[in-house]
Coordinates of C-alpha atoms in Angstrom, one line a residue:
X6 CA 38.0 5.6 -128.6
X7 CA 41.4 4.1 -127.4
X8 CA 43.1 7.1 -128.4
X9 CA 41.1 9.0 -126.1
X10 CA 41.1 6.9 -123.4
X11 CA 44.9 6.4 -123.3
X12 CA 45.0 10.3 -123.6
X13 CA 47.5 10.3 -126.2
X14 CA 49.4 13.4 -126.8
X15 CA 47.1 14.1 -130.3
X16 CA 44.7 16.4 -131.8
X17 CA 41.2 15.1 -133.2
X18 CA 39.7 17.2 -135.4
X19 CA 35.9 15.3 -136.3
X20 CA 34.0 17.0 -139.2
X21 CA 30.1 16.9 -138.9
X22 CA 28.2 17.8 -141.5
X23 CA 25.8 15.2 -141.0
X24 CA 26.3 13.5 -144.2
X25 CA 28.7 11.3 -146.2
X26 CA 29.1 13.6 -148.5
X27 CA 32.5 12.6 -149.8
X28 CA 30.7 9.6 -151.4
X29 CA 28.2 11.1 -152.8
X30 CA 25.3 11.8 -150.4
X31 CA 24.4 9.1 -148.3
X32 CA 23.4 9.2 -144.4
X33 CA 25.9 9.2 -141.8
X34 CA 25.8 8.5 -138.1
X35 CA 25.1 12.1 -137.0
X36 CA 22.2 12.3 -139.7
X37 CA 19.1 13.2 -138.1
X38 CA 16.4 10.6 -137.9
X39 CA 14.1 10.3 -140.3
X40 CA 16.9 12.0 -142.7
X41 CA 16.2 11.3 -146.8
X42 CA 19.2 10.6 -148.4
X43 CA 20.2 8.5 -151.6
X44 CA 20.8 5.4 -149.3
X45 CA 17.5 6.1 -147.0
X46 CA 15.2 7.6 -150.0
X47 CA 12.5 7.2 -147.0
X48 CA 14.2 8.1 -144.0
X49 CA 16.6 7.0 -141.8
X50 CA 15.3 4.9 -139.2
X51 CA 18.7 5.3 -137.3
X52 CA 19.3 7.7 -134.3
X53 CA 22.6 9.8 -134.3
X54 CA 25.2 10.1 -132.6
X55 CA 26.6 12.8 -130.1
X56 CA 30.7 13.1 -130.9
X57 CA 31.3 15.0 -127.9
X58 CA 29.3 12.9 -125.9
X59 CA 31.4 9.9 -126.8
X60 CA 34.7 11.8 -126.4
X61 CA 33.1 12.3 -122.7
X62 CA 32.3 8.8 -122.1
X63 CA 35.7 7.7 -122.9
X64 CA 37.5 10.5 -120.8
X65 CA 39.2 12.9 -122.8
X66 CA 41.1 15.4 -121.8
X67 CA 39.8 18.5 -123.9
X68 CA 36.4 18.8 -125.4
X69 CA 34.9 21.6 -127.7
X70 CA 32.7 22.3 -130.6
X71 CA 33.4 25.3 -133.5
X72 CA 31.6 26.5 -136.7
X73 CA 33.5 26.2 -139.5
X74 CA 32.4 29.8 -140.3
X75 CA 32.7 31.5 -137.2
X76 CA 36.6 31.9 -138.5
X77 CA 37.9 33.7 -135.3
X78 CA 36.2 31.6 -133.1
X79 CA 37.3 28.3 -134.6
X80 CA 40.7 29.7 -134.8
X81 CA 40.6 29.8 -131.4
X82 CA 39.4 26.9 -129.9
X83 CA 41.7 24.9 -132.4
X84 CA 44.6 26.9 -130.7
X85 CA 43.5 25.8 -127.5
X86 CA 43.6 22.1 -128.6
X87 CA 46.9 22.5 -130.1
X88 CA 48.5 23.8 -127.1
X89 CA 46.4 20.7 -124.7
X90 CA 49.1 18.6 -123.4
X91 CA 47.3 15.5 -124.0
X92 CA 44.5 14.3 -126.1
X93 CA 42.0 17.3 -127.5
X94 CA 38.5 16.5 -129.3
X95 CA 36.8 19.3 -131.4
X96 CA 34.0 18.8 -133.2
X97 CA 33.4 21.4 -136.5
X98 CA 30.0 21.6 -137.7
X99 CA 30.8 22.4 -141.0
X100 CA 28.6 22.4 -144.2
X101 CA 28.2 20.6 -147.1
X102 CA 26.9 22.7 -149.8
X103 CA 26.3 20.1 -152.3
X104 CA 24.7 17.3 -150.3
X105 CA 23.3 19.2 -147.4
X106 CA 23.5 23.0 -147.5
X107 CA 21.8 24.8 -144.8
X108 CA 22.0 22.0 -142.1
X109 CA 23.3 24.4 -139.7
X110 CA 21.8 27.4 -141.0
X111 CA 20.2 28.4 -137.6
X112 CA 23.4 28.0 -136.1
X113 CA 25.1 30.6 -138.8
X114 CA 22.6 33.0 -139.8
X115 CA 23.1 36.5 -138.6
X116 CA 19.2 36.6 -138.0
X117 CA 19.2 33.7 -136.3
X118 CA 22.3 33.0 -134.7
X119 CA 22.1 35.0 -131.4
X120 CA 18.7 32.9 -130.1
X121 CA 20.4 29.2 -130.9
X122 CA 24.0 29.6 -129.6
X123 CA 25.5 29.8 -125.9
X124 CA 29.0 30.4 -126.3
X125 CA 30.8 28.5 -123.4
X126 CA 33.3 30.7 -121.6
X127 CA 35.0 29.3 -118.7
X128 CA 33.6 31.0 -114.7
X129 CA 31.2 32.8 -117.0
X130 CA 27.0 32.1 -116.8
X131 CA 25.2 30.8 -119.7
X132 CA 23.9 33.9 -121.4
X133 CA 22.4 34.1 -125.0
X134 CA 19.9 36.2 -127.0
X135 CA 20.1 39.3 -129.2
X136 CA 20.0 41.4 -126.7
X137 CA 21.4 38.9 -124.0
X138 CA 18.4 38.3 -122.0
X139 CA 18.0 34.9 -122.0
X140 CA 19.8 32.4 -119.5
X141 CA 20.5 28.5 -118.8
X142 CA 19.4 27.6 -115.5
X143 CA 19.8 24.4 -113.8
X144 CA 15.7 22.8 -113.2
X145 CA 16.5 19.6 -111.0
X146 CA 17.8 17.5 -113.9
X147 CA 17.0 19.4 -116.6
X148 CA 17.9 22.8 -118.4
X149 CA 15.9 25.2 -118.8
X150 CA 15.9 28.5 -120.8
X151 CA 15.0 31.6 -118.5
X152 CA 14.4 35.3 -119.1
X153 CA 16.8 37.9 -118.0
X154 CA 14.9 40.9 -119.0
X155 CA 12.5 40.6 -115.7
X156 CA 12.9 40.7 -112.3
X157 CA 12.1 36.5 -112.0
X158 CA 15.5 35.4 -113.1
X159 CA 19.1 36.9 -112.8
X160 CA 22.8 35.6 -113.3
X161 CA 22.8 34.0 -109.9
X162 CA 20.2 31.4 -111.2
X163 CA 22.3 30.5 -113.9
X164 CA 24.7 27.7 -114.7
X165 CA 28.1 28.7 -114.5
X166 CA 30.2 27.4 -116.6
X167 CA 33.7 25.6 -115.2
X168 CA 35.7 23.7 -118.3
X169 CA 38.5 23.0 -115.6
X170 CA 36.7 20.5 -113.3
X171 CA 37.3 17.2 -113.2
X172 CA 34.0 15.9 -112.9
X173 CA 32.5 15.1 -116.2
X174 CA 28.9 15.7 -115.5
X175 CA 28.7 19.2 -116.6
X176 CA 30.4 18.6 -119.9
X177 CA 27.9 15.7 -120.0
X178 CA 25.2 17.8 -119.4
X179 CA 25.8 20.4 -121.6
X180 CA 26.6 18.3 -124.4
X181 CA 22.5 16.6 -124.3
X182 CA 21.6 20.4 -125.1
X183 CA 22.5 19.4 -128.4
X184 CA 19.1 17.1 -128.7
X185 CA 17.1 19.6 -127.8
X186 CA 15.6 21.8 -130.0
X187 CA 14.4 24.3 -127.2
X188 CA 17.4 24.9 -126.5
X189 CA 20.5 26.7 -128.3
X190 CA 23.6 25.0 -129.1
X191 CA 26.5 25.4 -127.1
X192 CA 29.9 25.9 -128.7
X193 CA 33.6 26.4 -126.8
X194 CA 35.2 24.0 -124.8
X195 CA 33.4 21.7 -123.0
X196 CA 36.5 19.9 -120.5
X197 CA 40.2 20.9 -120.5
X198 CA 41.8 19.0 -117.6
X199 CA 45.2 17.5 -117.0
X200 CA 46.4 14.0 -116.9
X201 CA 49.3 12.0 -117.8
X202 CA 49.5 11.3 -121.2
X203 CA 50.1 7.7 -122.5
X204 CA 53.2 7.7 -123.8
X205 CA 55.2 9.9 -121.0
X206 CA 53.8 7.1 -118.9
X207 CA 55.3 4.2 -120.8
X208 CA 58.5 6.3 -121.0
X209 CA 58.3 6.3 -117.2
X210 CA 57.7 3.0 -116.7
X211 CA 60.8 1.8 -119.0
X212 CA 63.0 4.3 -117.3
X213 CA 62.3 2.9 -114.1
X214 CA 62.7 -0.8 -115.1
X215 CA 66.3 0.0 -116.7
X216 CA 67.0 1.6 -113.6
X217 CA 66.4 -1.2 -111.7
X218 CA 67.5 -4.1 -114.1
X219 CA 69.5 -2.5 -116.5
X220 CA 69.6 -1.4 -120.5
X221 CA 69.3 -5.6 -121.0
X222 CA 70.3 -7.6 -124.1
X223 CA 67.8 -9.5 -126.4
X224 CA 69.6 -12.2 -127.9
X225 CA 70.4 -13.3 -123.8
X226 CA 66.3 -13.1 -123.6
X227 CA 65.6 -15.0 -127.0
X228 CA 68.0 -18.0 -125.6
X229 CA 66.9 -18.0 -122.2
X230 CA 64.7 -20.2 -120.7
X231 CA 63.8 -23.9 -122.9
X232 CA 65.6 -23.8 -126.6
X233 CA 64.8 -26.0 -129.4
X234 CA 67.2 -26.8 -132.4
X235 CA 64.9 -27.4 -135.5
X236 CA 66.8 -29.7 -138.0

């Protein structure tokens, strides 16, 4: 979290499989509720999580979500973070075949895939579907999936999508489509915005004080002031 907020010049790279499964199988803190694992044989009575939606609260820089085996697409976004001047937060769903395989199996299945994903692409509307006819649409403060294959609905109703503002809410909202379960999953990048980073800042500020007060000398600051001699 401090990391983020200072907007350190690093790259966070968060695994979710929803599952410890490192040590064996337990729950984690993106495990679903009600999730049965060797620690919670009868459910986990614990609510997740959202990553990104923590990586907004605490202002960073650049947001985004991959699948670890969309291998072009992850390629990608991680390129994207790399180059970030500044903090960058991506989030890989990735799988865990022993402990829980097929957690994101909607998400990945060719026969699936198309109806649960909206692929975030910067000035570009929210379109998903097979056959792309179905469309994220802004219903006062709520998203709502729409048909495109009609006459009701078209592009101009739809969110548009704009990773460059500096207004959080978007990225906020988009990143609650995750909860839902009517509607798909949006992967991309989320925020990419500029600020100074942390540590060109600190630079700055002890540039400027040598300016002003020179390079200075430690053993004249150590005996300045009140001295004690300790016999």
């Amino acid at each position: 979290m401090h990391i983020v907020r200072r907007n350190l010049d690093v790259n966070i790279i968060l695994f979710n499989n929803r599952i410890y499964g490192l040590t064996k199988g337990q729950y984690s803190p993106t495990s679903e509720f009600g999730k049965k694992t060797k620690s919670t044989p009868v459910g986990s009575i614990d609510y997740p999580i959202n990553p990104i939606c923590i990586a907004i609260a605490n202002e960073a820089t650049f947001i985004a979500r991959a699948i670890d085996v969309d291998v072009k697409h992850l390629s990608w976004v991680l390129t994207q973070a790399a180059q970030h001047k500044g903090v960058s937060f991506v989030e890989v769903f990735q799988n865990c075949n022993i402990f829980n395989d097929g957690v994101f199996s909607t998400y990945t299945e060719k026969s699936t895939k198309a109806d649960n994903v909206v692929l975030l692409q910067h000035g570009d509307p929210l379109i998903f579907g097979v056959n792309s006819d179905k469309g994220i649409r802004l219903s006062g403060f709520q998203s709502e999936v729409v048909s495109l294959s009609d006459s009701t609905y078209s592009t101009d109703d739809l969110i548009i999508h704009d990773q460059f503002t500096e207004d959080p809410t978007l990225a906020h909202f988009l990143s609650r489509m995750t909860e839902n379960e009517e509607l798909p999953l949006p992967i991309g990048i989320f925020r990419s915005i500029q600020r100074p980073c942390y540590e060109d800042a600190l630079t700055q500020q002890i540039d400027t004080q040598k300016e002003k007060k020179g390079e200075g000398n430690l053993e004249s600051l150590l005996n300045a002031g009140d001295t004690w001699v300790v016999d």
